[in-house]
């Protein structure tokens, strides 16, 4: 650790975040679906900033921006993502990218500091086309066939078409050079209310949940809503609603203390007031940081579906469409963040699990990884009301840069 680490520029961090909020603004937040003009504009903005931090920038063939340094010494990889959920918040993603940029601007030009911070923006963390596509590509866990199969969840446009219209088709994909990095550090807003409610400034992430997702299809019989007696109907919509209630009643008996489950989308086919729906579909998600708990709940989900089918009304099919391994954050990274928070945030930190998914869990499959949280006002995220106090943003940036310095120094 240098005795007098160079100071961060808090005003510059806030200005950068506000500049990114200005690209694709929606109310107080942003609307930046993956490969939209606003997302691509944000990637260009970042690529133009990276040389200021001594980094050669590349926007690769999956939409990752990766900055590499020629400075000798250890390299720490840092970043997050720049696309958003639809009509959502301004900090989910950009906070971690701007902190990484600030760390690189402070650390890389300083010849008295051994090593460099390399900055990345991972594409499609928010899952418009898949999940963690950019970080999975970087760690070598995304095939060309995966890209061929990926489609926009809103428009059904293929990912290949989207890459072509974003000008990225045919570009090579950058993959990790094994052994290059001492690890990966990511900052993020907490997206919950744990820190705020305990008046704390920094979350030291211990683990990140695995996310398993399902498409559940109910097939009944489409018929006339006026002439079909209640007793003989095969109403797929009603079966789906009852199924959701059964899940909610029985899951708590099998879940862990922080297991969560969500039905994020329900559709009825044909979806008209005078027609009994013959088909219903729901997208269902389970999250926990213990894969064993999720597997147990999946088994139960399938048993509930089989029960409905056995009753003879509607046929229920459960298809798992996403899995993700929960990740443990590196102990040394947790210690570095905690020590930085002790010095620069009055020790107001808490070790805590992450209920949100993050690219750090993908990077953790090939290198030590750590994450730092800053408080979210009211615990709100994936909504344009998402916000964090300026003072917390600046404190978080200082802790982040200090943690980077500690991690680089620990390799000397
Ligand atoms: C990531 O945004 C998540 O949904 O956890
Ligand atoms: Mn998000
Ligand atoms: Mn995020």
Coordinates of C-alpha atoms and ligand atoms in Angstrom, one line a residue:
X1 CA 0.0 0.0 0.0
X2 CA 1.4 3.4 -0.9
X3 CA 1.4 5.7 2.2
X4 CA -0.6 8.4 0.5
X5 CA -2.8 6.8 -2.1
X6 CA -3.8 9.4 -4.7
X7 CA -7.2 10.9 -4.0
X8 CA -10.3 10.0 -6.1
X9 CA -12.2 12.7 -7.8
X10 CA -15.7 12.4 -6.4
X11 CA -17.1 15.2 -8.6
X12 CA -15.7 13.4 -11.7
X13 CA -17.4 10.1 -10.6
X14 CA -20.8 11.9 -10.1
X15 CA -20.4 13.7 -13.4
X16 CA -19.6 10.5 -15.3
X17 CA -22.6 8.7 -13.8
X18 CA -24.8 11.7 -14.8
X19 CA -23.4 11.7 -18.3
X20 CA -24.4 8.0 -18.6
X21 CA -27.8 8.8 -17.2
X22 CA -28.1 11.4 -20.0
X23 CA -27.7 8.7 -22.7
X24 CA -31.1 7.0 -22.9
X25 CA -32.8 8.9 -20.1
X26 CA -36.2 7.7 -19.0
X27 CA -37.8 9.8 -16.2
X28 CA -35.2 9.8 -13.4
X29 CA -33.6 6.6 -14.8
X30 CA -32.7 5.1 -18.1
X31 CA -34.0 2.8 -20.8
X32 CA -31.1 1.0 -22.4
X33 CA -31.9 -2.5 -23.6
X34 CA -28.9 -4.4 -24.9
X35 CA -27.7 -3.2 -28.3
X36 CA -30.1 -0.2 -28.3
X37 CA -28.7 3.1 -29.6
X38 CA -28.5 4.3 -25.9
X39 CA -26.6 1.2 -24.9
X40 CA -24.2 1.4 -27.8
X41 CA -23.8 5.1 -27.2
X42 CA -22.8 4.3 -23.6
X43 CA -20.3 1.7 -24.8
X44 CA -18.7 4.3 -27.1
X45 CA -18.6 6.8 -24.3
X46 CA -16.7 4.3 -22.2
X47 CA -14.3 3.3 -25.0
X48 CA -13.5 7.0 -25.5
X49 CA -12.7 7.5 -21.8
X50 CA -10.4 4.4 -21.4
X51 CA -7.3 5.9 -23.1
X52 CA -7.4 8.7 -20.4
X53 CA -6.7 5.9 -17.9
X54 CA -3.8 4.4 -20.0
X55 CA -6.0 1.6 -21.4
X56 CA -6.3 0.4 -25.0
X57 CA -10.0 0.0 -25.6
X58 CA -11.8 -2.6 -27.6
X59 CA -15.6 -3.1 -28.2
X60 CA -15.6 -6.8 -29.1
X61 CA -17.9 -9.1 -31.0
X62 CA -20.4 -9.7 -28.2
X63 CA -20.6 -6.1 -27.1
X64 CA -18.1 -6.2 -24.2
X65 CA -15.8 -3.2 -23.8
X66 CA -12.4 -4.3 -22.5
X67 CA -9.6 -2.0 -21.6
X68 CA -6.1 -3.4 -21.4
X69 CA -2.9 -1.9 -19.9
X70 CA 0.7 -2.2 -21.0
X71 CA 1.9 -1.1 -17.6
X72 CA 4.1 -3.7 -16.0
X73 CA 3.1 -5.4 -12.8
X74 CA -0.1 -7.1 -11.5
X75 CA -3.4 -6.4 -13.2
X76 CA -6.7 -6.2 -11.5
X77 CA -9.9 -6.6 -13.6
X78 CA -12.8 -4.4 -12.6
X79 CA -16.2 -3.4 -14.1
X80 CA -19.9 -4.1 -14.4
X81 CA -22.4 -3.5 -17.2
X82 CA -23.9 -0.5 -19.1
X83 CA -27.3 -1.8 -20.5
X84 CA -30.3 -1.5 -18.2
X85 CA -33.6 -3.3 -17.6
X86 CA -36.4 -1.7 -19.5
X87 CA -37.4 1.7 -18.1
X88 CA -35.2 1.2 -15.1
X89 CA -32.5 2.8 -12.9
X90 CA -29.4 4.8 -13.7
X91 CA -27.0 3.1 -11.3
X92 CA -27.5 -0.6 -11.8
X93 CA -24.4 -1.4 -13.8
X94 CA -22.9 2.1 -14.5
X95 CA -21.9 2.5 -10.9
X96 CA -19.4 -0.4 -11.1
X97 CA -18.1 0.7 -14.5
X98 CA -17.5 4.3 -13.4
X99 CA -15.8 3.1 -10.2
X100 CA -13.5 0.9 -12.3
X101 CA -12.8 3.8 -14.6
X102 CA -12.0 6.0 -11.7
X103 CA -9.7 3.4 -10.2
X104 CA -7.9 3.1 -13.5
X105 CA -7.6 6.9 -13.9
X106 CA -6.1 7.2 -10.4
X107 CA -3.9 4.1 -10.3
X108 CA -2.6 3.5 -13.8
X109 CA -0.8 6.7 -14.6
X110 CA 1.0 6.7 -11.2
X111 CA 4.4 5.2 -11.6
X112 CA 4.8 4.8 -7.8
X113 CA 2.0 2.2 -7.8
X114 CA 2.9 -1.2 -9.0
X115 CA 0.3 -2.6 -11.4
X116 CA -2.8 -1.5 -13.1
X117 CA -6.6 -1.7 -13.1
X118 CA -8.1 -3.0 -16.4
X119 CA -11.7 -2.0 -17.0
X120 CA -14.6 -4.0 -18.5
X121 CA -18.2 -3.5 -19.4
X122 CA -19.9 -6.8 -19.8
X123 CA -22.7 -7.1 -22.3
X124 CA -26.3 -8.1 -21.5
X125 CA -26.0 -8.7 -17.7
X126 CA -29.6 -7.8 -17.6
X127 CA -30.6 -10.7 -19.8
X128 CA -32.3 -9.1 -22.8
X129 CA -31.0 -11.9 -25.0
X130 CA -29.8 -14.5 -22.5
X131 CA -28.0 -14.2 -19.2
X132 CA -24.5 -12.9 -18.5
X133 CA -23.7 -13.3 -22.2
X134 CA -20.8 -10.9 -22.2
X135 CA -19.0 -12.2 -19.1
X136 CA -19.7 -15.8 -20.1
X137 CA -18.1 -15.0 -23.5
X138 CA -15.1 -13.6 -21.8
X139 CA -14.6 -16.7 -19.6
X140 CA -15.0 -19.0 -22.6
X141 CA -18.5 -20.3 -21.5
X142 CA -20.5 -19.1 -24.5
X143 CA -20.5 -20.9 -27.8
X144 CA -21.3 -19.7 -31.3
X145 CA -24.4 -22.0 -31.1
X146 CA -25.5 -20.2 -27.9
X147 CA -25.3 -16.9 -29.8
X148 CA -27.2 -18.4 -32.8
X149 CA -30.0 -19.4 -30.5
X150 CA -30.3 -16.2 -28.5
X151 CA -33.3 -14.0 -29.1
X152 CA -34.5 -10.6 -27.8
X153 CA -36.9 -11.4 -25.0
X154 CA -39.2 -8.5 -26.0
X155 CA -39.2 -8.6 -29.8
X156 CA -37.9 -12.1 -30.8
X157 CA -35.3 -10.5 -32.9
X158 CA -32.3 -12.8 -33.1
X159 CA -29.1 -11.8 -31.4
X160 CA -27.2 -12.2 -34.7
X161 CA -29.5 -9.5 -36.2
X162 CA -29.0 -7.3 -33.2
X163 CA -25.2 -7.7 -33.4
X164 CA -25.2 -6.8 -37.1
X165 CA -27.3 -3.7 -36.6
X166 CA -25.1 -2.6 -33.8
X167 CA -22.1 -2.9 -36.1
X168 CA -20.5 -5.7 -34.1
X169 CA -21.1 -8.7 -36.4
X170 CA -17.9 -10.4 -37.4
X171 CA -15.7 -8.8 -34.7
X172 CA -13.6 -11.2 -32.6
X173 CA -14.7 -11.9 -29.1
X174 CA -12.1 -11.0 -26.4
X175 CA -11.5 -13.9 -24.0
X176 CA -9.6 -14.0 -20.7
X177 CA -5.9 -14.5 -20.8
X178 CA -5.5 -17.1 -18.0
X179 CA -3.2 -15.9 -15.2
X180 CA -3.2 -12.3 -16.4
X181 CA -5.3 -10.9 -13.5
X182 CA -5.0 -11.1 -9.7
X183 CA -8.8 -11.2 -9.8
X184 CA -12.0 -9.3 -10.5
X185 CA -13.6 -6.6 -8.4
X186 CA -17.1 -5.2 -9.1
X187 CA -19.0 -2.5 -7.3
X188 CA -22.8 -2.3 -7.4
X189 CA -25.7 -0.7 -5.7
X190 CA -27.2 -3.1 -3.1
X191 CA -30.7 -3.1 -4.7
X192 CA -32.2 -4.0 -1.3
X193 CA -32.6 -2.1 2.0
X194 CA -30.2 -4.0 4.3
X195 CA -27.4 -1.3 4.3
X196 CA -29.8 1.7 4.5
X197 CA -31.9 0.3 7.3
X198 CA -28.7 -0.4 9.4
X199 CA -27.2 3.0 8.5
X200 CA -24.2 1.4 6.8
X201 CA -22.1 2.6 3.9
X202 CA -20.5 -0.5 2.4
X203 CA -21.6 -4.1 1.8
X204 CA -18.9 -6.7 1.5
X205 CA -20.4 -9.4 -0.6
X206 CA -19.8 -13.0 0.6
X207 CA -21.8 -14.9 -2.0
X208 CA -24.0 -14.4 -5.0
X209 CA -27.2 -16.3 -5.6
X210 CA -27.7 -18.9 -8.3
X211 CA -30.7 -18.1 -10.6
X212 CA -32.7 -20.9 -12.0
X213 CA -35.6 -20.1 -14.4
X214 CA -38.4 -22.0 -15.8
X215 CA -41.0 -21.8 -18.6
X216 CA -44.2 -23.5 -17.3
X217 CA -46.9 -24.2 -19.9
X218 CA -50.5 -25.1 -19.1
X219 CA -52.5 -26.7 -21.9
X220 CA -56.3 -26.8 -21.5
X221 CA -59.1 -26.3 -23.9
X222 CA -60.0 -23.1 -25.7
X223 CA -63.7 -22.6 -25.7
X224 CA -66.6 -20.1 -25.5
X225 CA -66.8 -18.1 -22.2
X226 CA -70.6 -18.0 -22.2
X227 CA -71.7 -21.4 -23.3
X228 CA -69.2 -23.7 -21.6
X229 CA -70.4 -24.9 -18.2
X230 CA -68.0 -24.3 -15.3
X231 CA -67.8 -28.0 -14.5
X232 CA -66.5 -29.1 -17.9
X233 CA -64.0 -26.3 -18.6
X234 CA -60.3 -26.8 -19.0
X235 CA -59.2 -23.3 -18.2
X236 CA -55.4 -23.0 -18.5
X237 CA -55.4 -19.5 -16.9
X238 CA -57.2 -20.7 -13.8
X239 CA -54.9 -23.7 -13.6
X240 CA -51.9 -21.4 -13.7
X241 CA -53.3 -19.1 -11.0
X242 CA -54.0 -22.0 -8.7
X243 CA -50.5 -23.4 -9.4
X244 CA -49.0 -20.1 -8.3
X245 CA -50.9 -20.2 -5.0
X246 CA -49.8 -23.8 -4.4
X247 CA -46.2 -22.8 -5.0
X248 CA -46.4 -19.9 -2.6
X249 CA -48.0 -22.1 0.1
X250 CA -45.6 -25.0 -0.1
X251 CA -42.2 -23.5 -1.0
X252 CA -41.6 -22.0 2.5
X253 CA -41.5 -25.5 3.9
X254 CA -38.6 -26.5 1.7
X255 CA -36.7 -23.2 1.2
X256 CA -33.7 -21.6 3.0
X257 CA -33.8 -18.4 5.0
X258 CA -33.1 -16.2 1.9
X259 CA -34.7 -18.2 -0.9
X260 CA -36.8 -16.1 -3.2
X261 CA -39.1 -17.1 -6.1
X262 CA -40.9 -14.9 -8.6
X263 CA -43.4 -15.3 -11.4
X264 CA -42.2 -12.4 -13.6
X265 CA -44.4 -13.0 -16.6
X266 CA -47.8 -14.6 -17.2
X267 CA -49.5 -14.9 -20.6
X268 CA -52.9 -16.3 -21.6
X269 CA -53.6 -17.5 -25.1
X270 CA -55.6 -16.2 -26.9
X271 CA -56.0 -13.6 -24.2
X272 CA -59.6 -12.3 -24.9
X273 CA -62.4 -11.6 -22.5
X274 CA -64.9 -14.0 -24.1
X275 CA -62.6 -16.9 -24.6
X276 CA -61.6 -19.5 -22.0
X277 CA -57.8 -19.6 -22.4
X278 CA -56.6 -22.9 -23.9
X279 CA -53.0 -22.2 -23.1
X280 CA -51.2 -20.3 -20.4
X281 CA -47.5 -19.7 -19.9
X282 CA -45.5 -18.3 -16.9
X283 CA -41.8 -17.5 -16.5
X284 CA -40.8 -18.5 -13.0
X285 CA -37.5 -17.9 -11.2
X286 CA -35.9 -19.4 -8.0
X287 CA -32.8 -17.8 -6.4
X288 CA -30.7 -19.0 -3.5
X289 CA -27.0 -19.2 -2.7
X290 CA -27.2 -22.9 -2.1
X291 CA -27.7 -24.9 -5.4
X292 CA -29.0 -27.8 -3.3
X293 CA -31.9 -25.8 -2.0
X294 CA -32.8 -24.7 -5.6
X295 CA -32.6 -28.3 -6.8
X296 CA -34.9 -29.4 -4.0
X297 CA -37.5 -26.7 -4.9
X298 CA -37.3 -27.7 -8.6
X299 CA -38.2 -31.2 -7.7
X300 CA -41.1 -30.0 -5.7
X301 CA -42.2 -27.7 -8.6
X302 CA -42.2 -30.6 -11.0
X303 CA -44.2 -32.7 -8.5
X304 CA -46.8 -29.9 -8.2
X305 CA -47.0 -29.8 -12.0
X306 CA -47.4 -33.6 -12.2
X307 CA -50.3 -33.4 -9.6
X308 CA -52.2 -30.9 -11.8
X309 CA -51.7 -33.0 -14.9
X310 CA -52.8 -36.1 -13.0
X311 CA -56.1 -34.4 -12.0
X312 CA -57.0 -34.5 -15.7
X313 CA -57.9 -30.8 -16.3
X314 CA -54.9 -29.3 -17.8
X315 CA -51.5 -30.6 -18.8
X316 CA -48.5 -28.8 -17.2
X317 CA -45.0 -28.9 -18.6
X318 CA -42.0 -27.5 -16.7
X319 CA -39.0 -26.6 -18.8
X320 CA -35.8 -25.3 -17.1
X321 CA -34.4 -22.5 -19.3
X322 CA -31.7 -21.1 -17.1
X323 CA -29.3 -22.3 -14.4
X324 CA -26.5 -20.5 -12.7
X325 CA -24.1 -21.7 -10.0
X326 CA -24.1 -19.7 -6.8
X327 CA -20.6 -18.2 -6.2
X328 CA -18.5 -17.5 -3.1
X329 CA -16.6 -14.3 -3.1
X330 CA -12.8 -14.7 -2.5
X331 CA -11.9 -14.3 1.2
X332 CA -8.9 -12.1 0.5
X333 CA -11.1 -9.7 -1.6
X334 CA -13.6 -9.5 1.2
X335 CA -10.8 -8.7 3.7
X336 CA -9.4 -5.9 1.3
X337 CA -12.9 -4.3 0.9
X338 CA -13.5 -4.5 4.7
X339 CA -10.1 -2.9 5.5
X340 CA -10.7 -0.1 3.0
X341 CA -14.1 0.5 4.5
X342 CA -12.6 0.6 8.0
X343 CA -10.2 3.4 6.8
X344 CA -12.5 5.3 4.5
X345 CA -16.1 4.6 5.6
X346 CA -15.7 4.7 9.4
X347 CA -15.9 0.9 9.5
X348 CA -19.6 1.1 8.5
X349 CA -19.6 -2.1 6.5
X350 CA -21.4 -5.4 6.6
X351 CA -20.6 -8.8 5.2
X352 CA -23.7 -9.9 3.3
X353 CA -24.9 -12.2 0.5
X354 CA -26.1 -10.8 -2.8
X355 CA -29.7 -11.8 -3.8
X356 CA -29.1 -10.2 -7.2
X357 CA -27.1 -11.9 -9.9
X358 CA -23.9 -10.2 -11.1
X359 CA -21.1 -10.8 -13.6
X360 CA -18.7 -11.3 -10.7
X361 CA -20.3 -14.8 -10.3
X362 CA -19.2 -15.7 -13.8
X363 CA -15.7 -14.2 -13.4
X364 CA -15.4 -16.1 -10.2
X365 CA -15.4 -19.4 -12.2
X366 CA -11.9 -18.5 -13.5
X367 CA -10.3 -16.1 -11.0
X368 CA -10.7 -14.8 -7.5
X369 CA -13.6 -12.3 -7.4
X370 CA -15.1 -9.8 -4.9
X371 CA -17.9 -7.3 -4.8
X372 CA -18.7 -4.2 -2.9
X373 CA -22.2 -2.7 -2.4
X374 CA -23.3 0.9 -1.7
X375 CA -26.8 1.6 -0.2
X376 CA -29.9 1.9 -2.4
X377 CA -32.4 4.5 -1.2
X378 CA -35.5 2.7 -0.1
X379 CA -34.0 -0.5 -1.4
X380 CA -35.5 0.2 -4.8
X381 CA -34.0 -1.1 -8.1
X382 CA -35.1 -2.3 -11.5
X383 CA -37.3 0.8 -11.4
X384 CA -36.5 4.4 -12.5
X385 CA -36.8 5.5 -8.9
X386 CA -33.6 3.7 -8.1
X387 CA -31.1 6.0 -6.4
X388 CA -28.2 6.3 -4.0
X389 CA -27.1 9.4 -2.1
X390 CA -24.3 11.3 -3.7
X391 CA -22.3 11.1 -0.5
X392 CA -22.6 7.3 -0.5
X393 CA -21.6 7.1 -4.1
X394 CA -18.4 9.1 -3.4
X395 CA -17.6 7.1 -0.3
X396 CA -18.1 3.9 -2.2
X397 CA -15.7 5.1 -4.9
X398 CA -13.0 5.9 -2.4
X399 CA -13.4 2.5 -0.7
X400 CA -13.4 0.8 -4.1
X401 CA -10.1 2.5 -5.2
X402 CA -8.5 1.8 -1.9
X403 CA -9.5 -1.9 -2.1
X404 CA -8.0 -2.0 -5.7
X405 CA -4.7 -0.6 -4.2
X406 CA -4.7 -3.2 -1.5
X407 CA -5.3 -6.1 -3.9
X408 CA -2.6 -4.9 -6.2
X409 CA -0.2 -4.4 -3.3
X410 CA -1.0 -7.8 -1.9
X411 CA 0.7 -9.5 -4.9
X412 CA 4.0 -7.7 -4.6
Ligands
LIG1 C1 -29.7 -8.8 -12.2 O1 -30.0 -7.7 -12.5 C2 -30.6 -9.6 -11.4 O2 -31.8 -9.7 -11.9 O3 -30.3 -10.2 -10.4
LIG2 MN1 -30.1 -5.4 -12.8
LIG3 MN1 -26.6 -4.9 -12.3

